Coordinates of C-alpha atoms (C1' of nucleotides) in Angstrom, one line a residue:
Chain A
X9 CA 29.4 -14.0 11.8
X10 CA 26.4 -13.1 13.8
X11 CA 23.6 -15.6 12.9
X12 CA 20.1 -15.5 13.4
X13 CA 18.1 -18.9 15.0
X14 CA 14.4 -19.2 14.5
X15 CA 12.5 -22.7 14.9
X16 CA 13.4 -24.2 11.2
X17 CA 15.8 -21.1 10.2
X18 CA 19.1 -19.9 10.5
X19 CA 19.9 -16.6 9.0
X20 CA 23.0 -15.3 8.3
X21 CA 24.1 -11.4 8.9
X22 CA 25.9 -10.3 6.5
X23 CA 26.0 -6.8 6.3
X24 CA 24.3 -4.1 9.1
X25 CA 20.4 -5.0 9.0
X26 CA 20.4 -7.4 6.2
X27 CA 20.2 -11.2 6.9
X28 CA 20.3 -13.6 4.6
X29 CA 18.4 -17.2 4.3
X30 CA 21.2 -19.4 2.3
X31 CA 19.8 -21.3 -0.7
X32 CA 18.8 -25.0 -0.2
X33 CA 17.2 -27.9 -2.5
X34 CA 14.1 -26.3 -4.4
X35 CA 15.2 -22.3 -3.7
X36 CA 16.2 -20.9 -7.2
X37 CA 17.7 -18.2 -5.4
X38 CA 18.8 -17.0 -1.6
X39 CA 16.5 -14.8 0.1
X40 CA 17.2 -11.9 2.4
X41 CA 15.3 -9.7 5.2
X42 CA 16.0 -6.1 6.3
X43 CA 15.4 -6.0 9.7
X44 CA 16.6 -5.1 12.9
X45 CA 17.0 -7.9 15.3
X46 CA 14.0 -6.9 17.2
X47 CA 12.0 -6.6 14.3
X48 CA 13.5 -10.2 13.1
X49 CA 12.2 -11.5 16.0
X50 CA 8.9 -10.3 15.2
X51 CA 9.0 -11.1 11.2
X52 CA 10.4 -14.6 12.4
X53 CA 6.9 -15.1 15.0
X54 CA 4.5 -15.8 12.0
X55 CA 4.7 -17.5 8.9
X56 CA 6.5 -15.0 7.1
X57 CA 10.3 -16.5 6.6
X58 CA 8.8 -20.0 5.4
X59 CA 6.5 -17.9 2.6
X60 CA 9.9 -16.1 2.0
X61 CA 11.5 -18.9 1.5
X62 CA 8.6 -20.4 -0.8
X63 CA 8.7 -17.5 -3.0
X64 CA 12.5 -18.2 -4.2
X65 CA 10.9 -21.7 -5.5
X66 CA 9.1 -19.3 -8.0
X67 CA 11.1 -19.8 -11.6
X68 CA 12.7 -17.2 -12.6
X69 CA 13.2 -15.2 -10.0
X70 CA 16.3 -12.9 -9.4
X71 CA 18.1 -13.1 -6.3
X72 CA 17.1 -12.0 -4.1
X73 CA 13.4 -12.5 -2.5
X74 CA 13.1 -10.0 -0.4
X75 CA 11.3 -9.2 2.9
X76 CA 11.1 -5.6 4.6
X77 CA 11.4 -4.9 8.3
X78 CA 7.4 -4.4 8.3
X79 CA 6.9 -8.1 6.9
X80 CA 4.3 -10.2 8.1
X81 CA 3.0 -13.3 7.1
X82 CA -0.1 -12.9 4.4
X83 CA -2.0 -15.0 1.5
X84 CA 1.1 -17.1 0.1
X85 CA 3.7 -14.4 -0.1
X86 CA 4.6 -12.3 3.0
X87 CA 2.9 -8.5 3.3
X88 CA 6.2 -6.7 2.9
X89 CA 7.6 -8.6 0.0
X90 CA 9.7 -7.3 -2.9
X91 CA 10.1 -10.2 -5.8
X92 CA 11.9 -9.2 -9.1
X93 CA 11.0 -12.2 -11.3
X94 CA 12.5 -12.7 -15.6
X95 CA 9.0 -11.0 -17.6
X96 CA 10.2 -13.4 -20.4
X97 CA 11.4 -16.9 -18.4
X98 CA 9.6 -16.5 -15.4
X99 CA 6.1 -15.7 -14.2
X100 CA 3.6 -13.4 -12.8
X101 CA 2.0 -14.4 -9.6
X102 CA -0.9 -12.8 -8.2
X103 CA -1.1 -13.9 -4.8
X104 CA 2.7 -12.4 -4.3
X105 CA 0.9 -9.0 -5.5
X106 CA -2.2 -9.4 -3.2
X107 CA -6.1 -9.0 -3.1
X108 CA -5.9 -5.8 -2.5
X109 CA -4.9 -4.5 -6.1
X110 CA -3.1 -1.1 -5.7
X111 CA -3.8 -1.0 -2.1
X112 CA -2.1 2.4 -1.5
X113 CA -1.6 5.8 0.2
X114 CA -1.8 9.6 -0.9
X115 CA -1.2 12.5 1.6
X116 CA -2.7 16.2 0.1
X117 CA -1.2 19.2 1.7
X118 CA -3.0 22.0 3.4
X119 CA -2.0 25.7 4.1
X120 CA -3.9 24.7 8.0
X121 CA -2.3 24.8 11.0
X122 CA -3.6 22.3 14.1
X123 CA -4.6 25.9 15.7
X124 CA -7.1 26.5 12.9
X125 CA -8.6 23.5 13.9
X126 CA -8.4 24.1 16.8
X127 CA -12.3 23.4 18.1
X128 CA -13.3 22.1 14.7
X129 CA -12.2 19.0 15.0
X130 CA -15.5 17.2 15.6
X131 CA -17.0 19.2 13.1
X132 CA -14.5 18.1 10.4
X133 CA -14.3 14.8 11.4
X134 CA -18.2 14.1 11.4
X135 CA -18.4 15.5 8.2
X136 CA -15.5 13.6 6.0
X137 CA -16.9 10.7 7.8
X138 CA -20.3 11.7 6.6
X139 CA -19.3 12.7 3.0
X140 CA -16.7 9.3 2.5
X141 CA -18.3 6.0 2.3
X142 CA -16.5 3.4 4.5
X143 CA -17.1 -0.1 6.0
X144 CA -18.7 -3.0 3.9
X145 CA -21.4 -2.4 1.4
X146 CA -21.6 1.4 1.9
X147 CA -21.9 2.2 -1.7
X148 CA -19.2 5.0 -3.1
X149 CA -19.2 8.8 -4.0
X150 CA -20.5 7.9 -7.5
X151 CA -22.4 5.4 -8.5
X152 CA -21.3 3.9 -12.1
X153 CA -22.7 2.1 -14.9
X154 CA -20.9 -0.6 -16.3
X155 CA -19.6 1.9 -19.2
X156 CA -18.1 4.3 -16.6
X157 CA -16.4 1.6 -14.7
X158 CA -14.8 0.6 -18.2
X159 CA -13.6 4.3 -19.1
X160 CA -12.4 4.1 -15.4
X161 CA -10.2 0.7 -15.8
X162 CA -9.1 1.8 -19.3
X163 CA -8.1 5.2 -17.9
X164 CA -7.6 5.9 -14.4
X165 CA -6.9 8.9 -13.2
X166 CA -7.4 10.4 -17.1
X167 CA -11.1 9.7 -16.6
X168 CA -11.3 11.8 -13.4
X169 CA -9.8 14.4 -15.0
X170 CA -11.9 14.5 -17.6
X171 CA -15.2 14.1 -15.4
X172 CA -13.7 17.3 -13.4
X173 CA -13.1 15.4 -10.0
X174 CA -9.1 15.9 -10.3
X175 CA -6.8 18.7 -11.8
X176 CA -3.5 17.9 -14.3
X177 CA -1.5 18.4 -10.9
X178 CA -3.0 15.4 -9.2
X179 CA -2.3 13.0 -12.1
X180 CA 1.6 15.0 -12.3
X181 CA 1.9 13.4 -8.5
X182 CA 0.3 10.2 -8.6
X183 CA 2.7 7.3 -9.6
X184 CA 2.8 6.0 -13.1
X185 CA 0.7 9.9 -13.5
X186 CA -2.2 7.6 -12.2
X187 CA -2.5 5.8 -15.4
X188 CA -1.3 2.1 -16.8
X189 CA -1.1 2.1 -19.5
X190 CA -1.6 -2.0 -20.2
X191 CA -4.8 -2.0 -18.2
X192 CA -7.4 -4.1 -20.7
X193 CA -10.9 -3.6 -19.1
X194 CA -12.1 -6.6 -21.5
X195 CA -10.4 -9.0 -19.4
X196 CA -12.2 -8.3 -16.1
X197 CA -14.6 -10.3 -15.2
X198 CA -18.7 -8.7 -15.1
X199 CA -18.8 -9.8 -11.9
X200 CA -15.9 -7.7 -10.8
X201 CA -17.2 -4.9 -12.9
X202 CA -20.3 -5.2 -11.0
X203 CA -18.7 -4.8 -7.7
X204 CA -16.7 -1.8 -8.8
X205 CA -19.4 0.0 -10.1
X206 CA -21.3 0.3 -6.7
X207 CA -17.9 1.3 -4.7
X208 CA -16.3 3.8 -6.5
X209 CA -15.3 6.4 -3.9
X210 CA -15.0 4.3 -1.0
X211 CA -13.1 3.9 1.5
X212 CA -13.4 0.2 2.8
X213 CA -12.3 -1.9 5.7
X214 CA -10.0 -2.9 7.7
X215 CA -6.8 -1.0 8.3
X216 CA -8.2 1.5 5.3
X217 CA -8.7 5.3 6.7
X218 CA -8.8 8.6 5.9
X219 CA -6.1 10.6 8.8
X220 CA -5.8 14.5 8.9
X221 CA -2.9 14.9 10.8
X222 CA -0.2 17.3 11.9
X223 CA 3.1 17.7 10.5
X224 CA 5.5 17.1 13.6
X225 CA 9.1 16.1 13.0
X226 CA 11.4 17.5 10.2
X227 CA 14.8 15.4 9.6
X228 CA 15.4 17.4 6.6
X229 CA 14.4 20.8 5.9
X230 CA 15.6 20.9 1.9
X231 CA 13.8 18.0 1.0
X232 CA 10.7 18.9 3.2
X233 CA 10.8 22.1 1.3
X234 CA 10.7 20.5 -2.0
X235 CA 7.9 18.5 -0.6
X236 CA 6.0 21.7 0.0
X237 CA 5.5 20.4 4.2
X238 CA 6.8 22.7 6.8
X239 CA 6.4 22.2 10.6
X240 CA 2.9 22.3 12.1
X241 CA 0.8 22.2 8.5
X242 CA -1.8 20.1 8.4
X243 CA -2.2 17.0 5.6
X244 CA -4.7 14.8 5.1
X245 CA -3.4 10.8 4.0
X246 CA -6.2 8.6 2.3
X247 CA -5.3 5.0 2.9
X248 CA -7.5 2.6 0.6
X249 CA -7.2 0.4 -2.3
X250 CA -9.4 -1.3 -5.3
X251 CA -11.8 -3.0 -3.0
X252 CA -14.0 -5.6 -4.1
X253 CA -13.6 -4.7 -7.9
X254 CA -9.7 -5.7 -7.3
X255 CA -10.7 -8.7 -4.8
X256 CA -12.5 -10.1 -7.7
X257 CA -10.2 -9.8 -10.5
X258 CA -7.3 -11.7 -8.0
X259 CA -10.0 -14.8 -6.9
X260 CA -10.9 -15.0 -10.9
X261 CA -7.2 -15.1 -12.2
X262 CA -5.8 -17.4 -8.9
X263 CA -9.1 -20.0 -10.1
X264 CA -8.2 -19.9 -14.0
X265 CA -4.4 -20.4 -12.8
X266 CA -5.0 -22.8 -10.3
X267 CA -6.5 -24.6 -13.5
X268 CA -5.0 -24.0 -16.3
X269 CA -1.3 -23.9 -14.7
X270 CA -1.7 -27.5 -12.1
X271 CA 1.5 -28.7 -13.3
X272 CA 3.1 -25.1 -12.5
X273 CA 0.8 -25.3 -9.2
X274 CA 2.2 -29.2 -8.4
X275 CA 6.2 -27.6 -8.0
X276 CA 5.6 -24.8 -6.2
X277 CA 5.4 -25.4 -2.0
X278 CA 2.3 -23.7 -1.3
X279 CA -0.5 -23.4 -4.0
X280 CA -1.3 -19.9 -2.6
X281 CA 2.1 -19.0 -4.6
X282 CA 0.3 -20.2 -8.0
X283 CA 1.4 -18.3 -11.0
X284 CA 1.4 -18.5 -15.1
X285 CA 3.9 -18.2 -16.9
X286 CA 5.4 -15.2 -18.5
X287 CA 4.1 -14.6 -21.9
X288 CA 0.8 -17.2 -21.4
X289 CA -2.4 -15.8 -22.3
X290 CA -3.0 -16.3 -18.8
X291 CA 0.0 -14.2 -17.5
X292 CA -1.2 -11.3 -20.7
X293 CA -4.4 -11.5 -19.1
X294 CA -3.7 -11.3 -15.7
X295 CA -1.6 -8.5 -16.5
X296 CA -4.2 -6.5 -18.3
X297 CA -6.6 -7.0 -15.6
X298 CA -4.5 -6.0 -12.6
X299 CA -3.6 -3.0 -14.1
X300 CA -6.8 -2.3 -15.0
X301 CA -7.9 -2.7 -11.2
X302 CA -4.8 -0.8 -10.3
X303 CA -6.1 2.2 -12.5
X304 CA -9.8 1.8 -10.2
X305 CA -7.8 2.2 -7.0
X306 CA -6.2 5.5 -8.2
X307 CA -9.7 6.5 -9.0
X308 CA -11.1 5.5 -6.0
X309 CA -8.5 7.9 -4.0
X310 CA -9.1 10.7 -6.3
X311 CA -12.5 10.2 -5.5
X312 CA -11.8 10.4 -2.0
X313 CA -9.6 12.9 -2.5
X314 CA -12.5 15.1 -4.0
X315 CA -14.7 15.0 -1.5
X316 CA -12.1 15.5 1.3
X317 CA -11.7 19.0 -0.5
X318 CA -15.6 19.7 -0.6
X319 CA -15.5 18.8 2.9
X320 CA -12.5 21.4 3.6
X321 CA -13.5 23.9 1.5
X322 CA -17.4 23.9 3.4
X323 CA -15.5 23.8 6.9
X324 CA -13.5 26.4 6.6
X325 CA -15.4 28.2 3.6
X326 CA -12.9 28.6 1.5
X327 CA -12.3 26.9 -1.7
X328 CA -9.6 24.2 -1.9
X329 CA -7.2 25.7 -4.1
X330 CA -7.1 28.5 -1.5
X331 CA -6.8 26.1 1.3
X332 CA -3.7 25.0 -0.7
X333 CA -5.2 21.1 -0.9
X334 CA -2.8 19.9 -3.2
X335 CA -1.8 16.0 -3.9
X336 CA 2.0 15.8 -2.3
X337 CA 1.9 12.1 -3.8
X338 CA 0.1 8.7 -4.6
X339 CA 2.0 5.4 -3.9
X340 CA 1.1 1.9 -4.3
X341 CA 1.8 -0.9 -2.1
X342 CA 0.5 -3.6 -3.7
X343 CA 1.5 -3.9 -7.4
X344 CA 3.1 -5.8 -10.2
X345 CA 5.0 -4.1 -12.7
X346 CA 7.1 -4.6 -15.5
X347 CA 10.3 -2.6 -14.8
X348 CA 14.1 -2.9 -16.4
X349 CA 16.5 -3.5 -13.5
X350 CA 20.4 -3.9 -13.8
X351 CA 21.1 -7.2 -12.3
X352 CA 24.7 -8.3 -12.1
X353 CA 25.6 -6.0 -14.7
X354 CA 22.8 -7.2 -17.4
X355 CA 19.9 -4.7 -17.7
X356 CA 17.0 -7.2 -17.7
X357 CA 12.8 -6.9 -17.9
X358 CA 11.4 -8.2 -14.6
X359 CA 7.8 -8.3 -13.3
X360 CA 8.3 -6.5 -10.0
X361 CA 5.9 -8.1 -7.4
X362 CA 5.4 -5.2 -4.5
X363 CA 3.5 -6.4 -1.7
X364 CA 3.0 -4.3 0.6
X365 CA 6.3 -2.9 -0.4
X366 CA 6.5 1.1 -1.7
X367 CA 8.3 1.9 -5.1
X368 CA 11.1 4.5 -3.7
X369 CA 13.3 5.6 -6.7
X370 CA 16.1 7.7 -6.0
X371 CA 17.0 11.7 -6.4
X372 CA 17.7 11.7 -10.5
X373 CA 15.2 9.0 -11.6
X374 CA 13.2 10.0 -14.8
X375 CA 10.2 8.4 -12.9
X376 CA 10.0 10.5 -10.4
X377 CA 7.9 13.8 -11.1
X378 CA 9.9 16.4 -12.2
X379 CA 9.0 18.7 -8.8
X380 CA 10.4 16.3 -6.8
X381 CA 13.0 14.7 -8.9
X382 CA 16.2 15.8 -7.7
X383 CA 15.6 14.9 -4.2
X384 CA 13.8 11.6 -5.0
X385 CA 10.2 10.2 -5.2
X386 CA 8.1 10.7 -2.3
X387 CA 7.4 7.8 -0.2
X388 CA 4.4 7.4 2.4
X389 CA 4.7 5.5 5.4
X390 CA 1.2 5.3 7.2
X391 CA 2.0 4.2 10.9
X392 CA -1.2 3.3 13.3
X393 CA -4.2 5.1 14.3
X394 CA -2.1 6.2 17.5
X395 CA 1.4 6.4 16.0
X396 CA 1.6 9.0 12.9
X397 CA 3.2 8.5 10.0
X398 CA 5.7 8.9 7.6
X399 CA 6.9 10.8 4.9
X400 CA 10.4 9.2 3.1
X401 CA 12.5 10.2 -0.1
X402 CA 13.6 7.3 -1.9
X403 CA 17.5 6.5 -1.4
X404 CA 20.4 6.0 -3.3
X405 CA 20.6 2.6 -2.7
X406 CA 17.0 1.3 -3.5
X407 CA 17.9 0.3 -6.9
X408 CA 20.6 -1.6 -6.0
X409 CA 19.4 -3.0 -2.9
X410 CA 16.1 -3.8 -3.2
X411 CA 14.9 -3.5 -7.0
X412 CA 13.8 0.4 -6.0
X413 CA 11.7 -0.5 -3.2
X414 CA 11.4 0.2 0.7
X415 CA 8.3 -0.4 3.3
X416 CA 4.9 0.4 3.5
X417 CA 3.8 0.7 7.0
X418 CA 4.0 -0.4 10.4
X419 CA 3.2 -4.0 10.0
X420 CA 1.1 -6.2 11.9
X421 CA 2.2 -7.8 15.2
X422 CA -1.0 -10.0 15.5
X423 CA -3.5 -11.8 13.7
X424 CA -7.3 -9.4 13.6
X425 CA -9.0 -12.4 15.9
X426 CA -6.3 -12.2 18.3
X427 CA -6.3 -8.1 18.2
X428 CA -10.4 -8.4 19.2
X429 CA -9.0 -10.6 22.1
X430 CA -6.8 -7.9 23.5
X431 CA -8.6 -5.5 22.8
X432 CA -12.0 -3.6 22.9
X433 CA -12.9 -1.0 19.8
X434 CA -14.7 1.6 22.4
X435 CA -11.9 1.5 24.9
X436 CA -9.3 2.4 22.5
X437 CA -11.6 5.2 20.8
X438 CA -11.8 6.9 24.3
X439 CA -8.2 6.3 24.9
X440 CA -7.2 8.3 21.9
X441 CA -9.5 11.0 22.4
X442 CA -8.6 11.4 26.0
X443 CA -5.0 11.1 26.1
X444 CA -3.9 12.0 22.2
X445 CA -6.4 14.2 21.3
X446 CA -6.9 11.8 18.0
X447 CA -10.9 11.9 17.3
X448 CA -11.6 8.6 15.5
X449 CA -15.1 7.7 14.1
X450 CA -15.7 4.1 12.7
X451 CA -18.2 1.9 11.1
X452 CA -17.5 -0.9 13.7
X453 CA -15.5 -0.9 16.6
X454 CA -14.6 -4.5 16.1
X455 CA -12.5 -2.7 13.3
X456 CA -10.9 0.0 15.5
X457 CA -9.8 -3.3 18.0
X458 CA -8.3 -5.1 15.0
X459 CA -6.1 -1.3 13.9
X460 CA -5.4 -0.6 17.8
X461 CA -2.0 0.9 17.9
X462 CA -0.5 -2.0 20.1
X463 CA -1.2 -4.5 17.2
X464 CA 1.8 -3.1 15.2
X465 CA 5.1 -3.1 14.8
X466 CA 7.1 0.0 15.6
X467 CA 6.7 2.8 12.5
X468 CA 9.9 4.1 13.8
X469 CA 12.0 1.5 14.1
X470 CA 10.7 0.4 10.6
X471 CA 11.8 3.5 9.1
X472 CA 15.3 3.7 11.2
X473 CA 16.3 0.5 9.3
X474 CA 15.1 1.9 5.6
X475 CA 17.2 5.0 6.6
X476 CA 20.1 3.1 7.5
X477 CA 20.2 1.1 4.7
X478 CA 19.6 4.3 2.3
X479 CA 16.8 2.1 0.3
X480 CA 14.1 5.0 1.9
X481 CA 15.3 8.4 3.9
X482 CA 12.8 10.2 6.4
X483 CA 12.0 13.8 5.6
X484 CA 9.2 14.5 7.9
X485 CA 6.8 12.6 10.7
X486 CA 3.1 13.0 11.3
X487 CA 0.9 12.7 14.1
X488 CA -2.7 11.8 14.1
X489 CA -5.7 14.7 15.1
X490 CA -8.8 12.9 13.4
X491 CA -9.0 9.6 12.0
X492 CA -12.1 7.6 10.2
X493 CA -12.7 4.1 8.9
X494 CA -14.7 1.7 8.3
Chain B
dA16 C1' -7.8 -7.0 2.1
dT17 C1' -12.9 -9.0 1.0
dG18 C1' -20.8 -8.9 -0.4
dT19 C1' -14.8 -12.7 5.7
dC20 C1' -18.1 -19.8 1.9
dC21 C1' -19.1 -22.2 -3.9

DNA sequence: ATGTCC
């Protein structure tokens, strides 16, 4: 039995890439990371086995809490978390879904070639990073009043289609068609309202960005096919989430649960964890809001998505349909969602908690768009600025191993103070340009420091252990030609 | 992640 020793851990290997964390006093349930060693070694550097272990203290919970080989440690609940927790006996926690509601990744095709960018690249990249809003307080494409931001929470991507800034297609490849469902707009505070209304369309902060990018590597031509990517066609990935509109609605609904659940609060090991219970007016309400700031985010990337087209289509002067600009897929990485798993043989209703973790059904799932269904959902990995990305097919094993779930990313290595330490935003600017050919434009290059490249985790190992588990399978790899942020 | 503190 190979076992794994960190400073207050011992895990347990017990199959290829899965180690398990044995149950002791206070864990309802075992927990279990998917990682290589190397990448152990790196989950097991940061806080993020003792919040694994905290989140099995969380009642109701299935066995068992999972963490991804991207984990790293985050507010309460690691960043590449999967919980599956009873919708009836246990509880929704919104700390172990994150701030950043519906945080998530779309890639749009395009019928381009690197060569017809060839020269253009400055061009195109000034101009999406003229035409996008990012950084902090850079308003958004549209500016809302509170009624639109309503129709927008109620609706999601329905409202963009109806306001003529998406097509039927782009809600057909969206997850969930870009719409819950159970979103409640009532429950949301003004305040957040407020915020939303001033950043719809916009980018953000952070490791947020908008990447056109090259397809590189294929690993399987069939699935790539039915993916409509092909070798050396360009796509464009929008990285962003529900910014401060979803910020708000988790600091309002962690302050109410904080209060109105202490007792909850008192048995759990860190109060970041706090949660209400399944089928409280709290848990209702929670529920209503997040997925009515999950229905925002989907907006926000449409929005995004829109003017990337305009942009495109003024570039190369030619409209976007004939560019072929089509949404491949939308995927959330952080998200709660009521889904029916079989566990042990009983089919049972569970709150999935996704943080940073990607939904990745398998070939044959009804959930998956019918274009894609028989080779399974679409999956986006977004690596670093320097690195390329990912595009995966959900495996055959997701369901079983991992309640239909695989990574989201590369994964932090370091903390954004210690990243400013090693590193200096201009420097790695000029670095890309001179030795990738990867134009990046930023609001602040204290942001590109904290997204260098060398502050992550290795994409491809990530994905190597998703592969080889069969929870996510690679179809192709990206690299980076122009990148903006905030 | 985030009008990086109520």
């Amino acid at each position: 039995m190979t076992t794994f020793e960190a400073d207050d851990f011992t895990l347990e290997r017990t199959a290829p890439l899965t180690w398990k964390l044995e149950q002791e006093a206070g864990m309802n349930v075992p927990a279990r990371v998917y990682a290589s060693e190397t990448l152990l070694e790196e989950i097991a550097d940061d806080l993020s086995l003792e919040q694994l272990r905290n989140v099995t203290h969380l009642p109701g919970i299935y066995e068992p809490a999972i963490a991804m080989p991207d984990a790293h440690q985050g507010y309460g609940f690691p960043v590449g978390g999967v919980a599956a927790i009873d919708a009836e006996d246990g509880v929704i926690s919104p700390g172990s879904i994150g701030y950043d509601i519906n945080c998530g990744v779309r890639m749009l095709r395009t019928d381009l070639t690197p060569e017809d960018l060839n020269g253009k690249e400055e061009e195109l990249v000034d101009a999406l990073f003229d035409a996008i809003p990012s950084g902090l307080g850079a308003g958004g494409v549209v500016e809302g009043t509170t009624s639109t931001i309503e129709a927008v929470l109620d609706q999601g991507m329905k409202w963009a289609l109806d306001q003529g800034y998406a097509v039927e297609a782009d809600l057909d490849h969206c997850e969930d068609n870009g719409f819950r469902e159970e979103a409640d707009p009532r429950v949301v505070s003004s305040e957040a309202k407020d915020r939303g209304r001033k950043q719809l369309g916009s980018l953000g902060s952070g490791n947020h960005f908008l990447e056109v990018q090259r397809v590189e590597d294929i690993y399987d031509e069939s699935v790539a096919s039915a993916f409509g990517l092909s070798e050396d066609q360009v796509v464009v990935l929008i990285h962003c989430g529900s910014r401060g509109l979803g910020h708000q609605v988790c600091t309002d609904y962690l302050r109410k649960i904080e209060q109105e659940h202490a007792d909850l609060l008192e048995s759990l090991p860190d109060r970041e964890l706090a949660a209400a219970p399944a089928g409280s007016p709290l848990a209702e309400d929670y529920y209503g809001a997040m997925n009515a700031a999950i229905n925002f985010a989907w907006v926000n990337r449409q929005l995004i998505t829109y003017q990337t087209r305009r942009v495109f289509a003024d570039v190369f002067d030619r409209d976007w349909q004939d560019l072929g600009m089509e949404l491949l897929y939308d995927v959330a990485h952080n998200i709660g969602k009521k889904e029916t798993h079989e566990i042990d043989g009983v089919k049972r209703d569970v709150y999935v908690h996704r943080k940073g973790a990607t939904r990745a059904f398998p070939p044959g799932h009804p959930e998956v768009p019918e274009a894609y269904r028989a080779v399974g959902q679409p999956v986006i990995i977004p690596g670093s600025m320097g690195s390329g990305s990912y595009v995966l097919r959900g495996g055959e094993k997701s369901l079983e191993k991992s309640f239909g779930s695989t990574a989201h990313g590369a994964g932090r290595l370091m903390s954004r103070t210690q990243a400013k330490q090693e590193f200096w935003g201009e420097d790695v600017q000029d670095e890309l340009e001179a030795e990738e050919q990867i134009y990046v434009r930023a609001q602040s290059g204290a942001t590109i420091a904290e997204e260098a490249p060398g502050v992550y985790k290795d994409v491809d190992e990530v994905v190597r252990v998703s592969q080889e588990l069969g929870i996510g399978d690679p179809v192709v790899r990206t690299f980076p030609i122009l990148n903006i942020k905030g």
